Tab-separated table of C-alpha atoms and ligand atoms in Angstrom:
chain	number	residue	atom	x	y	z
A	1	MET	CA	206.932	255.644	8.795
A	2	SER	CA	205.801	252.723	10.937
A	3	GLU	CA	205.836	255.026	13.931
A	4	LEU	CA	203.447	257.362	12.159
A	5	LYS	CA	201.273	254.391	11.293
A	6	THR	CA	201.099	253.375	14.926
A	7	VAL	CA	200.152	256.884	15.919
A	8	LEU	CA	197.474	256.978	13.231
A	9	ASN	CA	196.154	253.570	14.212
A	10	SER	CA	195.909	254.519	17.846
A	11	ARG	CA	194.102	257.684	16.820
A	12	VAL	CA	191.656	255.705	14.764
A	13	PHE	CA	191.210	253.410	17.739
A	14	ILE	CA	190.599	256.281	20.144
A	15	PHE	CA	188.273	257.937	17.667
A	16	THR	CA	186.179	254.813	17.058
A	17	THR	CA	186.040	254.064	20.762
A	18	PHE	CA	184.875	257.594	21.334
A	19	LEU	CA	182.159	257.197	18.693
A	20	VAL	CA	180.968	253.925	20.201
A	21	VAL	CA	180.752	255.507	23.650
A	22	ILE	CA	178.828	258.455	22.271
A	23	TRP	CA	176.565	256.164	20.276
A	24	VAL	CA	175.744	254.064	23.315
A	25	SER	CA	175.174	257.030	25.569
A	26	GLY	CA	173.025	258.507	22.815
A	27	THR	CA	174.020	262.154	22.948
A	28	SER	CA	173.518	264.354	19.925
A	29	GLU	CA	177.242	264.969	19.600
A	30	ASP	CA	177.857	261.957	17.400
A	31	TYR	CA	180.802	263.513	15.629
A	32	GLY	CA	182.614	265.467	18.303
A	33	SER	CA	182.742	268.898	19.737
A	34	GLY	CA	180.604	271.535	18.079
A	35	TYR	CA	178.968	269.128	15.646
A	36	GLY	CA	175.586	270.464	14.633
A	37	ASP	CA	176.165	273.818	16.322
A	38	GLU	CA	179.345	274.956	14.578
A	39	TRP	CA	179.891	272.482	11.788
A	40	LEU	CA	178.306	269.573	9.935
A	41	TYR	CA	179.489	266.986	7.460
A	42	TYR	CA	178.029	267.624	4.044
A	43	PHE	CA	178.044	265.365	0.991
A	44	ASP	CA	178.211	267.055	-2.398
A	45	ASP	CA	176.564	265.841	-5.624
A	46	ASN	CA	179.383	263.322	-6.160
A	47	GLY	CA	179.137	261.964	-2.618
A	48	VAL	CA	182.380	263.662	-1.575
A	49	ARG	CA	182.363	264.624	2.104
A	50	HIS	CA	183.041	268.221	3.114
A	51	ILE	CA	183.008	270.071	6.398
A	52	MET	CA	180.304	272.713	6.480
A	53	ASN	CA	181.988	275.019	8.968
A	54	PHE	CA	179.828	277.909	10.163
A	55	SER	CA	181.620	278.583	13.438
A	56	THR	CA	182.693	282.032	12.305
A	57	ILE	CA	181.139	284.630	10.059
A	58	PRO	CA	183.880	286.362	8.067
A	59	LYS	CA	184.245	290.034	8.941
A	60	SER	CA	185.047	291.099	5.396
A	61	THR	CA	184.521	289.751	1.915
A	62	HIS	CA	188.274	289.493	1.445
A	63	GLY	CA	189.034	286.219	-0.340
A	64	MET	CA	185.443	285.721	-1.426
A	65	SER	CA	185.155	284.587	-5.024
A	66	PHE	CA	182.615	286.162	-7.294
A	67	GLY	CA	181.649	284.627	-10.580
A	68	GLU	CA	179.150	284.584	-13.394
A	69	ILE	CA	175.521	283.581	-13.014
A	70	TYR	CA	173.967	281.766	-15.964
A	71	PHE	CA	170.307	281.657	-16.953
A	72	HIS	CA	169.323	278.567	-18.954
A	73	LEU	CA	165.909	278.525	-20.591
A	74	TYR	CA	164.086	275.301	-21.391
A	75	THR	CA	160.715	274.989	-23.101
A	76	ARG	CA	158.852	272.106	-24.706
A	77	GLU	CA	160.752	272.914	-27.902
A	78	THR	CA	164.127	272.812	-26.140
A	79	ILE	CA	163.760	270.213	-23.384
A	80	ASP	CA	167.266	268.807	-23.811
A	81	LYS	CA	169.186	271.823	-24.972
A	82	ALA	CA	169.260	274.984	-22.933
A	83	GLU	CA	169.124	278.420	-24.459
A	84	LEU	CA	171.535	280.685	-22.588
A	85	ILE	CA	169.847	284.008	-21.870
A	86	THR	CA	172.206	286.894	-21.245
A	87	LEU	CA	171.511	290.249	-19.678
A	88	PRO	CA	172.387	292.988	-22.143
A	89	LYS	CA	175.053	295.391	-20.861
A	90	ASN	CA	173.112	298.533	-21.752
A	91	ASP	CA	169.370	299.084	-21.707
A	92	ASP	CA	168.759	296.803	-24.687
A	93	SER	CA	165.957	294.284	-24.448
A	94	ILE	CA	166.644	290.689	-23.602
A	95	LYS	CA	166.534	288.544	-26.686
A	96	SER	CA	165.452	284.945	-26.550
A	97	PHE	CA	164.446	282.667	-29.374
A	98	TYR	CA	162.339	280.226	-27.369
A	99	PHE	CA	160.861	282.301	-24.521
A	100	ASN	CA	157.065	282.271	-24.880
A	101	LYS	CA	155.433	285.104	-22.993
A	102	SER	CA	152.024	283.380	-23.005
A	103	ASN	CA	153.383	280.830	-20.527
A	104	ASP	CA	154.310	281.027	-16.849
A	105	ILE	CA	157.910	281.048	-15.696
A	106	LYS	CA	159.564	278.642	-13.254
A	107	LEU	CA	162.956	279.719	-11.993
A	108	LEU	CA	164.912	276.885	-10.360
A	109	THR	CA	168.190	276.927	-8.495
A	110	HIS	CA	170.619	274.726	-6.588
A	111	GLY	CA	172.519	274.967	-3.309
A	112	TRP	CA	176.062	274.727	-1.956
A	113	LEU	CA	178.738	272.867	-3.987
A	114	SER	CA	176.248	272.240	-6.754
A	115	SER	CA	175.186	273.502	-10.173
A	116	ASP	CA	172.076	273.541	-12.333
A	117	ARG	CA	173.307	270.281	-13.908
A	118	VAL	CA	172.497	268.426	-10.682
A	119	HIS	CA	170.215	265.452	-11.241
A	120	TRP	CA	167.211	266.561	-9.142
A	121	LEU	CA	167.068	269.947	-10.838
A	122	GLN	CA	167.219	268.562	-14.384
A	123	GLN	CA	164.600	266.000	-13.412
A	124	MET	CA	162.340	268.726	-11.975
A	125	LYS	CA	162.712	270.699	-15.199
A	126	ASP	CA	161.676	267.604	-17.179
A	127	SER	CA	158.685	266.994	-14.900
A	128	PHE	CA	157.473	270.566	-15.310
A	129	LEU	CA	157.710	270.442	-19.104
A	130	ARG	CA	156.096	267.012	-19.257
A	131	GLU	CA	153.076	268.255	-17.316
A	132	HIS	CA	152.770	271.891	-18.430
A	133	ASN	CA	153.596	274.306	-21.190
A	134	LEU	CA	156.066	276.554	-19.358
A	135	ASN	CA	159.255	278.536	-19.526
A	136	VAL	CA	161.644	276.796	-17.125
A	137	ILE	CA	164.753	278.808	-16.373
A	138	THR	CA	167.512	277.159	-14.363
A	139	VAL	CA	169.872	279.514	-12.585
A	140	ASP	CA	173.481	278.332	-12.408
A	141	TRP	CA	175.613	280.057	-9.773
A	142	ASN	CA	178.144	277.210	-9.393
A	143	GLU	CA	181.123	279.547	-9.817
A	144	ILE	CA	180.154	281.016	-6.454
A	145	SER	CA	178.521	278.036	-4.748
A	146	ARG	CA	181.480	275.691	-5.282
A	147	ASN	CA	183.602	277.535	-2.705
A	148	THR	CA	184.202	274.949	0.046
A	149	PHE	CA	184.377	277.629	2.763
A	150	TYR	CA	180.626	277.606	3.492
A	151	PRO	CA	180.246	281.152	4.875
A	152	TRP	CA	181.243	282.715	1.562
A	153	PRO	CA	178.603	281.107	-0.653
A	154	ALA	CA	176.146	281.619	2.224
A	155	LEU	CA	176.847	285.355	2.300
A	156	SER	CA	176.890	285.486	-1.519
A	157	THR	CA	173.247	284.404	-1.738
A	158	ARG	CA	172.380	288.095	-1.444
A	159	TYR	CA	174.558	289.020	-4.421
A	160	VAL	CA	173.156	286.171	-6.521
A	161	GLY	CA	169.572	287.038	-5.544
A	162	LYS	CA	170.083	290.651	-6.516
A	163	LYS	CA	171.383	289.579	-9.949
A	164	ILE	CA	168.332	287.389	-10.406
A	165	ALA	CA	166.045	290.310	-9.493
A	166	LYS	CA	167.807	292.374	-12.200
A	167	PHE	CA	167.232	289.551	-14.654
A	168	ILE	CA	163.544	289.352	-13.696
A	169	GLU	CA	163.092	293.077	-14.107
A	170	ALA	CA	164.816	293.003	-17.514
A	171	MET	CA	162.522	290.180	-18.615
A	172	GLN	CA	159.494	292.112	-17.376
A	173	THR	CA	160.379	295.200	-19.403
A	174	SER	CA	161.576	293.275	-22.463
A	175	TYR	CA	158.433	291.165	-22.718
A	176	ARG	CA	155.926	293.425	-20.963
A	177	ILE	CA	155.076	290.786	-18.399
A	178	GLY	CA	154.063	291.307	-14.801
A	179	THR	CA	154.638	289.654	-11.439
A	180	LYS	CA	152.039	286.898	-11.373
A	181	GLU	CA	153.815	284.644	-13.911
A	182	TRP	CA	156.789	284.066	-11.634
A	183	HIS	CA	157.401	281.091	-9.375
A	184	LEU	CA	160.892	280.802	-7.880
A	185	ILE	CA	162.088	277.481	-6.443
A	186	GLY	CA	165.383	276.917	-4.646
A	187	HIS	CA	167.022	274.196	-2.594
A	188	SER	CA	169.096	274.792	0.535
A	189	LEU	CA	171.235	277.929	-0.020
A	190	GLY	CA	169.302	278.276	-3.284
A	191	ALA	CA	166.144	278.919	-1.237
A	192	HIS	CA	167.800	282.005	0.252
A	193	VAL	CA	169.025	283.045	-3.201
A	194	MET	CA	165.370	283.028	-4.283
A	195	GLY	CA	164.357	284.824	-1.082
A	196	TYR	CA	166.704	287.670	-1.955
A	197	ALA	CA	165.529	287.624	-5.584
A	198	GLY	CA	161.988	288.051	-4.275
A	199	MET	CA	162.954	290.740	-1.781
A	200	PHE	CA	164.792	292.746	-4.445
A	201	SER	CA	161.665	292.396	-6.590
A	202	ASN	CA	159.821	294.165	-3.764
A	203	GLY	CA	158.056	291.000	-2.598
A	204	SER	CA	155.706	291.337	-5.542
A	205	LEU	CA	156.323	288.024	-7.324
A	206	SER	CA	153.637	285.424	-7.126
A	207	ARG	CA	155.378	282.515	-5.372
A	208	ILE	CA	158.613	281.260	-3.845
A	209	THR	CA	159.047	277.634	-2.803
A	210	GLY	CA	161.885	276.918	-0.382
A	211	LEU	CA	163.071	273.311	-0.506
A	212	ASP	CA	164.615	272.666	2.903
A	213	PRO	CA	166.150	276.172	3.114
A	214	ALA	CA	169.635	276.171	4.649
A	215	ARG	CA	169.707	276.693	8.411
A	216	PRO	CA	173.392	277.438	9.220
A	217	LEU	CA	174.052	281.195	9.127
A	218	PHE	CA	170.352	281.925	8.460
A	219	GLU	CA	168.434	280.405	11.351
A	220	LEU	CA	171.560	279.454	13.339
A	221	PRO	CA	172.253	282.070	14.548
A	222	GLN	CA	168.816	283.545	13.857
A	223	MET	CA	169.170	286.332	11.287
A	224	PRO	CA	166.619	289.116	10.857
A	225	ASP	CA	163.970	288.356	8.227
A	226	ILE	CA	165.608	290.535	5.602
A	227	TYR	CA	168.604	288.177	5.585
A	228	CYS	CA	166.776	284.916	5.087
A	229	LEU	CA	163.872	283.481	3.125
A	230	ASN	CA	160.636	284.584	4.777
A	231	LYS	CA	157.044	285.373	3.922
A	232	GLU	CA	157.732	288.991	2.965
A	233	ASP	CA	159.660	287.804	-0.100
A	234	ALA	CA	156.656	286.935	-2.300
A	235	GLU	CA	152.865	286.888	-2.394
A	236	PHE	CA	152.978	283.228	-1.380
A	237	VAL	CA	155.978	281.533	0.241
A	238	ASP	CA	155.747	277.789	0.872
A	239	ILE	CA	158.467	275.808	2.557
A	240	ILE	CA	159.103	272.069	2.675
A	241	HIS	CA	161.159	270.969	5.697
A	242	THR	CA	163.006	267.649	5.485
A	243	ALA	CA	166.213	268.085	7.502
A	244	GLY	CA	164.921	270.610	10.019
A	245	GLY	CA	167.372	271.471	12.786
A	246	THR	CA	170.464	270.254	10.922
A	247	TYR	CA	170.901	271.423	7.312
A	248	GLY	CA	167.427	272.868	7.045
A	249	TYR	CA	165.131	275.404	8.692
A	250	ALA	CA	163.585	274.047	11.899
A	251	ALA	CA	161.026	276.828	12.458
A	252	SER	CA	158.273	278.161	10.210
A	253	HIS	CA	159.213	281.074	7.966
A	254	GLY	CA	156.664	280.947	5.129
A	255	HIS	CA	152.953	281.504	4.704
A	256	ALA	CA	152.658	277.734	4.663
A	257	ASP	CA	155.261	275.375	6.115
A	258	PHE	CA	155.097	271.658	5.355
A	259	PHE	CA	156.619	269.080	7.692
A	260	PRO	CA	156.633	265.642	6.036
A	261	ASN	CA	157.576	263.004	8.622
A	262	LYS	CA	158.010	265.739	11.241
A	263	GLY	CA	160.270	267.696	8.864
A	264	THR	CA	163.403	266.296	10.467
A	265	PRO	CA	166.075	263.705	9.638
A	266	ASN	CA	166.009	260.878	9.032
A	267	GLN	CA	163.344	260.940	6.387
A	268	PRO	CA	162.000	257.425	5.665
A	269	GLY	CA	164.403	255.481	3.444
A	270	CYS	CA	167.363	257.667	4.419
A	271	GLN	CA	169.906	255.523	6.241
A	272	THR	CA	172.197	258.124	7.761
A	273	SER	CA	171.665	261.676	8.906
A	274	GLY	CA	173.756	262.766	5.930
A	275	THR	CA	172.432	264.866	3.132
A	276	CYS	CA	169.796	262.335	2.044
A	277	SER	CA	167.039	263.896	4.155
A	278	HIS	CA	168.061	267.360	2.989
A	279	GLY	CA	167.556	266.249	-0.633
A	280	ARG	CA	164.168	264.644	0.005
A	281	ALA	CA	162.421	268.040	-0.231
A	282	CYS	CA	163.430	268.161	-3.919
A	283	GLU	CA	162.180	264.638	-4.553
A	284	TYR	CA	158.835	265.282	-2.858
A	285	PHE	CA	158.362	268.488	-4.815
A	286	ASP	CA	159.331	266.823	-8.093
A	287	GLU	CA	156.810	264.056	-7.522
A	288	SER	CA	154.114	266.600	-6.600
A	289	ILE	CA	154.297	268.201	-10.055
A	290	SER	CA	152.170	265.389	-11.453
A	291	TYR	CA	149.615	265.587	-8.621
A	292	THR	CA	146.510	267.683	-8.091
A	293	ALA	CA	145.227	269.507	-5.032
A	294	GLU	CA	142.939	266.546	-4.256
A	295	LYS	CA	145.336	263.665	-4.824
A	296	GLY	CA	148.954	263.515	-3.735
A	297	PHE	CA	150.744	264.790	-0.658
A	298	ILE	CA	147.736	265.699	1.481
A	299	ALA	CA	148.987	267.508	4.601
A	300	TYR	CA	146.984	268.528	7.676
A	301	LEU	CA	146.988	271.855	9.466
A	302	CYS	CA	148.048	271.177	13.030
A	303	LYS	CA	149.712	272.679	16.108
A	304	SER	CA	152.475	270.080	16.281
A	305	TRP	CA	153.693	266.730	15.009
A	306	GLU	CA	152.561	265.153	18.293
A	307	GLU	CA	149.013	266.445	17.855
A	308	PHE	CA	149.036	265.237	14.268
A	309	SER	CA	150.370	261.812	15.315
A	310	ASN	CA	147.638	261.510	17.923
A	311	GLY	CA	145.118	261.888	15.114
A	312	ASN	CA	143.779	265.201	16.394
A	313	CYS	CA	144.040	267.143	13.132
A	314	LYS	CA	141.801	265.971	10.355
A	315	ASN	CA	139.832	268.970	9.241
A	316	GLU	CA	141.912	271.473	7.359
A	317	PHE	CA	144.341	270.228	4.785
A	318	SER	CA	146.417	271.389	1.862
A	319	SER	CA	148.419	269.660	-0.778
A	320	MET	CA	152.197	269.835	-0.259
A	321	GLY	CA	154.363	270.866	-3.194
A	322	TYR	CA	153.365	272.163	-6.586
A	323	PRO	CA	149.555	271.957	-6.212
A	324	ALA	CA	149.644	273.725	-2.791
A	325	SER	CA	146.899	276.325	-2.549
A	326	SER	CA	148.197	279.877	-2.254
A	327	ASN	CA	145.593	280.376	0.472
A	328	SER	CA	147.296	277.847	2.758
A	329	ARG	CA	148.462	279.383	6.017
A	330	GLY	CA	150.266	277.745	8.923
A	331	ASN	CA	152.001	274.444	9.640
A	332	TYR	CA	150.992	271.297	7.808
A	333	TYR	CA	151.987	267.731	8.660
A	334	LEU	CA	151.965	264.466	6.733
A	335	ARG	CA	153.664	261.096	6.391
A	336	THR	CA	155.300	259.734	3.267
A	337	LYS	CA	156.491	256.379	2.035
A	338	ASN	CA	160.208	255.530	2.149
A	339	GLU	CA	160.702	255.482	-1.632
A	340	SER	CA	159.205	256.860	-4.815
A	341	LYS	CA	156.135	257.164	-5.149
A	342	TYR	CA	156.462	258.839	-1.788
A	343	ALA	CA	152.860	260.042	-1.584
A	344	GLU	CA	151.311	256.610	-2.001
A	345	ILE	CA	151.244	255.692	1.649
A	346	ASP	CA	148.822	253.108	3.037
A	347	ASP	CA	147.083	254.458	6.094
B	401	LIG	C1	186.004	275.696	11.824
B	401	LIG	O1	186.659	276.935	11.609
B	401	LIG	C2	187.261	277.450	12.773
B	401	LIG	C3	187.785	278.849	12.453
B	401	LIG	O2	188.457	278.850	11.234
B	401	LIG	C4	188.349	276.501	13.252
B	401	LIG	O3	188.948	277.001	14.416
B	401	LIG	C5	187.728	275.138	13.530
B	401	LIG	O4	188.730	274.207	13.873
B	401	LIG	C6	186.956	274.626	12.308
B	401	LIG	N1	186.238	273.426	12.657
B	401	LIG	C7	186.304	272.276	11.958
B	401	LIG	C8	185.511	271.137	12.466
B	401	LIG	O5	186.984	272.166	10.945
B	402	LIG	C1	153.231	279.791	-26.889
B	402	LIG	O1	152.512	278.910	-26.055
B	402	LIG	C2	151.134	278.803	-26.361
B	402	LIG	C3	150.495	277.865	-25.358
B	402	LIG	O2	150.520	278.420	-24.090
B	402	LIG	C4	150.972	278.253	-27.761
B	402	LIG	O3	149.599	278.258	-28.097
B	402	LIG	C5	151.752	279.136	-28.749
B	402	LIG	O4	151.709	278.538	-30.019
B	402	LIG	C6	153.187	279.285	-28.305
B	402	LIG	N1	153.862	280.224	-29.192
B	402	LIG	C7	154.957	279.880	-29.855
B	402	LIG	C8	155.559	280.959	-30.709
B	402	LIG	O5	155.474	278.793	-29.778
B	403	LIG	C1	161.048	297.673	-6.878
B	403	LIG	O1	161.076	299.003	-6.359
B	403	LIG	C2	162.099	299.797	-6.919
B	403	LIG	C3	162.107	301.115	-6.155
B	403	LIG	O2	160.782	301.604	-5.959
B	403	LIG	C4	161.834	299.986	-8.414
B	403	LIG	O3	162.863	300.755	-8.989
B	403	LIG	C5	161.830	298.606	-9.070
B	403	LIG	O4	161.485	298.726	-10.422
B	403	LIG	C6	160.828	297.681	-8.379
B	403	LIG	N1	160.964	296.357	-8.940
B	403	LIG	C7	159.931	295.574	-9.229
B	403	LIG	C8	160.260	294.238	-9.822
B	403	LIG	O5	158.776	295.890	-9.040
B	404	LIG	C1	160.750	250.651	2.178
B	404	LIG	O1	159.958	249.867	3.020
B	404	LIG	C2	159.627	248.582	2.487
B	404	LIG	C3	158.632	247.913	3.419
B	404	LIG	O2	158.973	248.083	4.757
B	404	LIG	C4	160.906	247.793	2.282
B	404	LIG	O3	160.614	246.532	1.730
B	404	LIG	C5	161.840	248.578	1.340
B	404	LIG	O4	163.062	247.903	1.205
B	404	LIG	C6	162.081	249.967	1.872
B	404	LIG	N1	162.814	250.756	0.880
B	404	LIG	C7	163.815	251.577	1.203
B	404	LIG	C8	164.449	252.333	0.084
B	404	LIG	O5	164.201	251.746	2.350
């Protein structure tokens, strides 16, 4: 027992020494071999640390867990109690008590190791209903996303997206609604779920917002467009980058790509390069729901962060987040504050 303890202690010693050396020499490999390229630490909604291992793509779906996908409707009448909407088995119409076809539809979903109960998503639902008369539908695919072997939920985004497209089509026929009412919003792996939902809806839906779309196994290695969220997936695809190059997309994939604080970790107020920066995209978007196109997260069209920082881009701008104009095209840059209200920065 004490022998084991000695071994463990010496390991801890070697490990910490190693970290200190790396820290001082300032390489990117803070956590050891393959970190960032093959695996990353990831903190789930309860702050539990997991290894996001994307060193291998499984050859078959053997061992992959499938599960149910739940659609929870919220309206101003049902802000605190979801109505579960189920897809009928046969060609019957969808029946919902609270769905109001006069109002637009926001479809929201979560990422890896999460569910639609996650704080940011519930808060975003509340913000939407506070500001607008809407149908907010939260998509819960936790039975699939909670698999700790990252490649499986990553590959399952296609399956989940296809189910969502079926749901959308059933809603369209049941309520005789079109494509322009739909705005799909997803975080991390959820952004790719929505990308697939849009693709399987023939790219005809009005808008998809990707909140720091997951990079491992989508942009690293680089997958063809049909396997990751891109601008073919909807009429307007806007992307907010907050942990670009680690958990999130580094390059531009939408019609409009927004890079607050360069779009990379650490975002202001985030202490470690953990998942804090990755989650900031959700917080910025949530805050933007109460802003207008003129006041809020004003972002400037620019060639690069360096150009923006040098003050060379001051002409063309767009609002980041909910009030973003669907005519925005290109890369937009801005700074934020380090805490809520993030947009209220003194220049
Ligand atoms: C990642 O998975 C591979 C293949 O299963 C394994 O060899 C490797 O040790 C894992 N890496 C980490 C950091 O767990
Ligand atoms: C549906 O929403 C509209 C506002 O967009 C409202 O005027 C109408 O009363 C709502 N219908 C029902 C049945 O609640
Ligand atoms: C997409 O196209 C397919 C094949 O043409 C069609 O069956 C389906 O209804 C379309 N879906 C939407 C949402 O337009
Ligand atoms: C944000 O910055 C202000 C001013 O520099 C500081 O007082 C505050 O503690 C910071 N907040 C966070 C969450 O880092």
